[in-house]
PDB file of C-alpha atoms in Angstrom:
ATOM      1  CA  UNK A  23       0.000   0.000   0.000  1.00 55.00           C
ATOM      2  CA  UNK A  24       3.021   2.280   0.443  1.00 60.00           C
ATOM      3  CA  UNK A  25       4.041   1.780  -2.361  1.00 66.00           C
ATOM      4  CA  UNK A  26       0.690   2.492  -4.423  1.00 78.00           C
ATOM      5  CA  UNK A  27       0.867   5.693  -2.311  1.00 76.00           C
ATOM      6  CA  UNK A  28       3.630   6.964  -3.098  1.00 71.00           C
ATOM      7  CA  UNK A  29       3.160   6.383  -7.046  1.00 75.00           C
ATOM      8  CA  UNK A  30       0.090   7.940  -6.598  1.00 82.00           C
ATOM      9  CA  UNK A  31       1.807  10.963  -4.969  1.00 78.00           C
ATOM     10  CA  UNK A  32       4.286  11.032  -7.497  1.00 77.00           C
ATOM     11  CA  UNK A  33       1.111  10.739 -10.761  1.00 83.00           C
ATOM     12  CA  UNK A  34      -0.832  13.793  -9.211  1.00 84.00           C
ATOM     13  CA  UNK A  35       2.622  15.883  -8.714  1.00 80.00           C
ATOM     14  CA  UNK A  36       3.840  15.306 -12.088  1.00 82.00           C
ATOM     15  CA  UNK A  37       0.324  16.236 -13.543  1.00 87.00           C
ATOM     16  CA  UNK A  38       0.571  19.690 -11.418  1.00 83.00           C
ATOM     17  CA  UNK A  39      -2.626  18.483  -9.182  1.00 85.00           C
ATOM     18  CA  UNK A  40      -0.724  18.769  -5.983  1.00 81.00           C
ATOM     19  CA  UNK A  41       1.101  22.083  -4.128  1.00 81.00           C
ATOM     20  CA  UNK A  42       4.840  22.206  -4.559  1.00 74.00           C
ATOM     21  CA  UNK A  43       4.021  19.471  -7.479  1.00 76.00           C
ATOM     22  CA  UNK A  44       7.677  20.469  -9.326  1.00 75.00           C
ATOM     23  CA  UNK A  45       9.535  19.502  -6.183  1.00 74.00           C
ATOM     24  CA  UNK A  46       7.707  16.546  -5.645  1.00 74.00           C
ATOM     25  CA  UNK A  47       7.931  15.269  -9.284  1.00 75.00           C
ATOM     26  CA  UNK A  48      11.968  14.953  -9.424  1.00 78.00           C
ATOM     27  CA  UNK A  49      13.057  11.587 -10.241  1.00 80.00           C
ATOM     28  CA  UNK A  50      16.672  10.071  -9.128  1.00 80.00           C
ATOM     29  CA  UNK A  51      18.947   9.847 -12.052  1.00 85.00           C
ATOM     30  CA  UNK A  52      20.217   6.885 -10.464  1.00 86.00           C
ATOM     31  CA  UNK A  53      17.682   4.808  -9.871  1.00 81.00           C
ATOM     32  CA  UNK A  54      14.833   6.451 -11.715  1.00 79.00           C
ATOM     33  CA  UNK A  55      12.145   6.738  -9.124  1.00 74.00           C
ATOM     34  CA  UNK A  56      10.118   9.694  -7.456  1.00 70.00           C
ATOM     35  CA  UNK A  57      12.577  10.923  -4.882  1.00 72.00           C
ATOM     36  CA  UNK A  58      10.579  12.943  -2.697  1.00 69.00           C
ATOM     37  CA  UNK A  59       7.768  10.915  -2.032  1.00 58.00           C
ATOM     38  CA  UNK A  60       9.387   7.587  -1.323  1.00 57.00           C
ATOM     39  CA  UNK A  61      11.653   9.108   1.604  1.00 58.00           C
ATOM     40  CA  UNK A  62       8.552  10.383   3.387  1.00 57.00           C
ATOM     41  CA  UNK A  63       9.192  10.580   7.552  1.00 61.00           C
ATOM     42  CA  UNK A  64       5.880   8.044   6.964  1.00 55.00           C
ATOM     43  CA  UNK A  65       9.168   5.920   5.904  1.00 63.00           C
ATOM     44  CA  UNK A  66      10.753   5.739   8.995  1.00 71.00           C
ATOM     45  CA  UNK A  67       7.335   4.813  11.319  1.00 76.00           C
ATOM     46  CA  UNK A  68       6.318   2.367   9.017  1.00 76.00           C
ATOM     47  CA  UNK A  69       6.403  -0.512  11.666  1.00 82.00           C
ATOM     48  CA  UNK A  70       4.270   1.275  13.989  1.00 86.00           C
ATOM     49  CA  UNK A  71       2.413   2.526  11.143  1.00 81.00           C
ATOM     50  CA  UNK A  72       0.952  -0.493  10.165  1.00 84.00           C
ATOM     51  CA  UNK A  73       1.073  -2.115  13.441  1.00 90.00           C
ATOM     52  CA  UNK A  74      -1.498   1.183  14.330  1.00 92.00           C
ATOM     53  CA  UNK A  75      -3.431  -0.144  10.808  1.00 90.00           C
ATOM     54  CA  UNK A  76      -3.289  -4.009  12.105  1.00 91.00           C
ATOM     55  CA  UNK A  77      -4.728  -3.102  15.721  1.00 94.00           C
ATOM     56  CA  UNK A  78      -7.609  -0.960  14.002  1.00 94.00           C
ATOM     57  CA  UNK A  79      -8.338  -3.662  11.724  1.00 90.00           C
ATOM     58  CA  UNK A  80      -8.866  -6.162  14.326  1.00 89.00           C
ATOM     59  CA  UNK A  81     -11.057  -3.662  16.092  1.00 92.00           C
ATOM     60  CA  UNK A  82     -13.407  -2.616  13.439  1.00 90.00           C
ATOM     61  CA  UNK A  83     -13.613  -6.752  12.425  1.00 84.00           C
ATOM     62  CA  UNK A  84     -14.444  -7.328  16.032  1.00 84.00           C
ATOM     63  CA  UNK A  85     -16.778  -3.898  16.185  1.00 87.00           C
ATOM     64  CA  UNK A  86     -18.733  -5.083  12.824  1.00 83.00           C
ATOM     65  CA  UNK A  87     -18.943  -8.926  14.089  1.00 82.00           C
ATOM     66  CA  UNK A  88     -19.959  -8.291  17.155  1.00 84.00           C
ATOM     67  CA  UNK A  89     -23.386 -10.249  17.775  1.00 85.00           C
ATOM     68  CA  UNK A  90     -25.726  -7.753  18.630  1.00 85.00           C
ATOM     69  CA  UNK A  91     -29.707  -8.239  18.811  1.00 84.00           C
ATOM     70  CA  UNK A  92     -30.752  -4.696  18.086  1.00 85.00           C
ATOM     71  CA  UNK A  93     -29.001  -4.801  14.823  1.00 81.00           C
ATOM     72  CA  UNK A  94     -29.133  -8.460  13.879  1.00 81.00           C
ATOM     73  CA  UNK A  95     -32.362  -9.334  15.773  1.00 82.00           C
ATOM     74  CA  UNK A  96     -32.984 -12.140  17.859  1.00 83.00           C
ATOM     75  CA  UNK A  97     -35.154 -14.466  15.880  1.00 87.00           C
ATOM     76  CA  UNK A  98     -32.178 -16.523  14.777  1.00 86.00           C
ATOM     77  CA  UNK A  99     -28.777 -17.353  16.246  1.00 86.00           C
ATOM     78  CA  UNK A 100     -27.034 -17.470  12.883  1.00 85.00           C
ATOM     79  CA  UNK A 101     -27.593 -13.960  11.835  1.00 85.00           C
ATOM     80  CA  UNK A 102     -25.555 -12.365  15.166  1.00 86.00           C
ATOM     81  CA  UNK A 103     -22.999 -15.679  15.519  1.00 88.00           C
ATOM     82  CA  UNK A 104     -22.539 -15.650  11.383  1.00 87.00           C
ATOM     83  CA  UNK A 105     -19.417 -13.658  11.222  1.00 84.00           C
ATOM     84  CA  UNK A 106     -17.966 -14.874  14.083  1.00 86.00           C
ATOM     85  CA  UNK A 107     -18.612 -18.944  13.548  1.00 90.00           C
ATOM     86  CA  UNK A 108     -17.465 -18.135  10.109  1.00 90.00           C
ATOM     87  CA  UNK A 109     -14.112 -16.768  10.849  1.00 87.00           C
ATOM     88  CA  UNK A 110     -13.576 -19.445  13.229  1.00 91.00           C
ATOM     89  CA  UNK A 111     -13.880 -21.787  10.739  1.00 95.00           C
ATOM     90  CA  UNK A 112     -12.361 -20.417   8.316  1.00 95.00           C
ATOM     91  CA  UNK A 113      -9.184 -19.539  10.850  1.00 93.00           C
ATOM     92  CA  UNK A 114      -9.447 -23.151  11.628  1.00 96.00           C
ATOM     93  CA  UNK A 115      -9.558 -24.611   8.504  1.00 97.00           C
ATOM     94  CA  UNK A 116      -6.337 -21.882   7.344  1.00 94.00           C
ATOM     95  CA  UNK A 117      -4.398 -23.405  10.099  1.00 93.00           C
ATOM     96  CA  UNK A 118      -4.491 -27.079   9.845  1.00 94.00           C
ATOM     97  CA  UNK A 119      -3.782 -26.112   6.238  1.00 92.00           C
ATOM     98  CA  UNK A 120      -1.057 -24.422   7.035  1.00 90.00           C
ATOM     99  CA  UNK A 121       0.373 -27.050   9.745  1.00 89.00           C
ATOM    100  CA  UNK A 122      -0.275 -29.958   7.319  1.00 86.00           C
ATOM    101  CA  UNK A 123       1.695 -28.144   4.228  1.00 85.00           C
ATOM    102  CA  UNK A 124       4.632 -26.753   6.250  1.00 81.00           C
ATOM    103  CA  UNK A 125       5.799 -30.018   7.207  1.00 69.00           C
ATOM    104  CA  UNK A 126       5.563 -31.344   3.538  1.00 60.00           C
ATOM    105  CA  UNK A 127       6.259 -28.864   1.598  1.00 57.00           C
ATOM    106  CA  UNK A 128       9.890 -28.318   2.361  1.00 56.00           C
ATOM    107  CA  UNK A 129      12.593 -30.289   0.824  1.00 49.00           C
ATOM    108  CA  UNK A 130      16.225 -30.943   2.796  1.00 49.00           C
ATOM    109  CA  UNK A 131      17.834 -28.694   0.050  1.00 52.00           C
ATOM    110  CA  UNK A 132      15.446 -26.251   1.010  1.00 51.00           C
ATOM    111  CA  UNK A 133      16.100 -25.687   4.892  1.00 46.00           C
TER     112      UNK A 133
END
């Protein structure tokens, strides 16, 4: 996503939609990519960046999957324990996957 942002930084000042576009628009010589926009001080907190982004995922997922009777009524179970049974299973099923595929998948060569 960082880097989508950036490019999209970099499209917007090179068409002039942006303030200070011209400075922002430079490209390296060296390398050939937007200068400016990829050495952001977003750069530098990336880790707590997107550990920030992570933690308010988890919240909203647990906020919107909540089981609650004035929104989903209370007429059936599976319309407020959907989401959640759902992820459960499908966390479930993800991780015997994964346990059952790590073992086998790797060769000697490999490790």
């Amino acid at each position: 996503m960082q880097t989508a942002a950036s490019r999209l930084i970099f499209a917007m000042d090179r068409d002039g939609r942006l303030p200070f576009g011209v400075a922002m628009a430079k490209v390296s010589p060296k390398s050939g990519t937007p200068v400016l926009p990829a050495s952001s001080p977003a750069r530098r907190w990336g880790f707590v960046v997107n550990l920030v982004a992570v933690l308010y995922g988890v919240a909203m997922t647990v906020n919107l999957a909540w089981p609650r009777a004035a929104i989903y009524g209370s007429d059936h179970w599976y319309f407020q324990w959907g989401a959640i049974v759902f992820t459960a299973v499908i966390t479930a099923v993800g991780g015997l996957v994964y346990l059952r595929y790590r073992r086998h998948g790797r060769t000697s060569a490999a490790l």
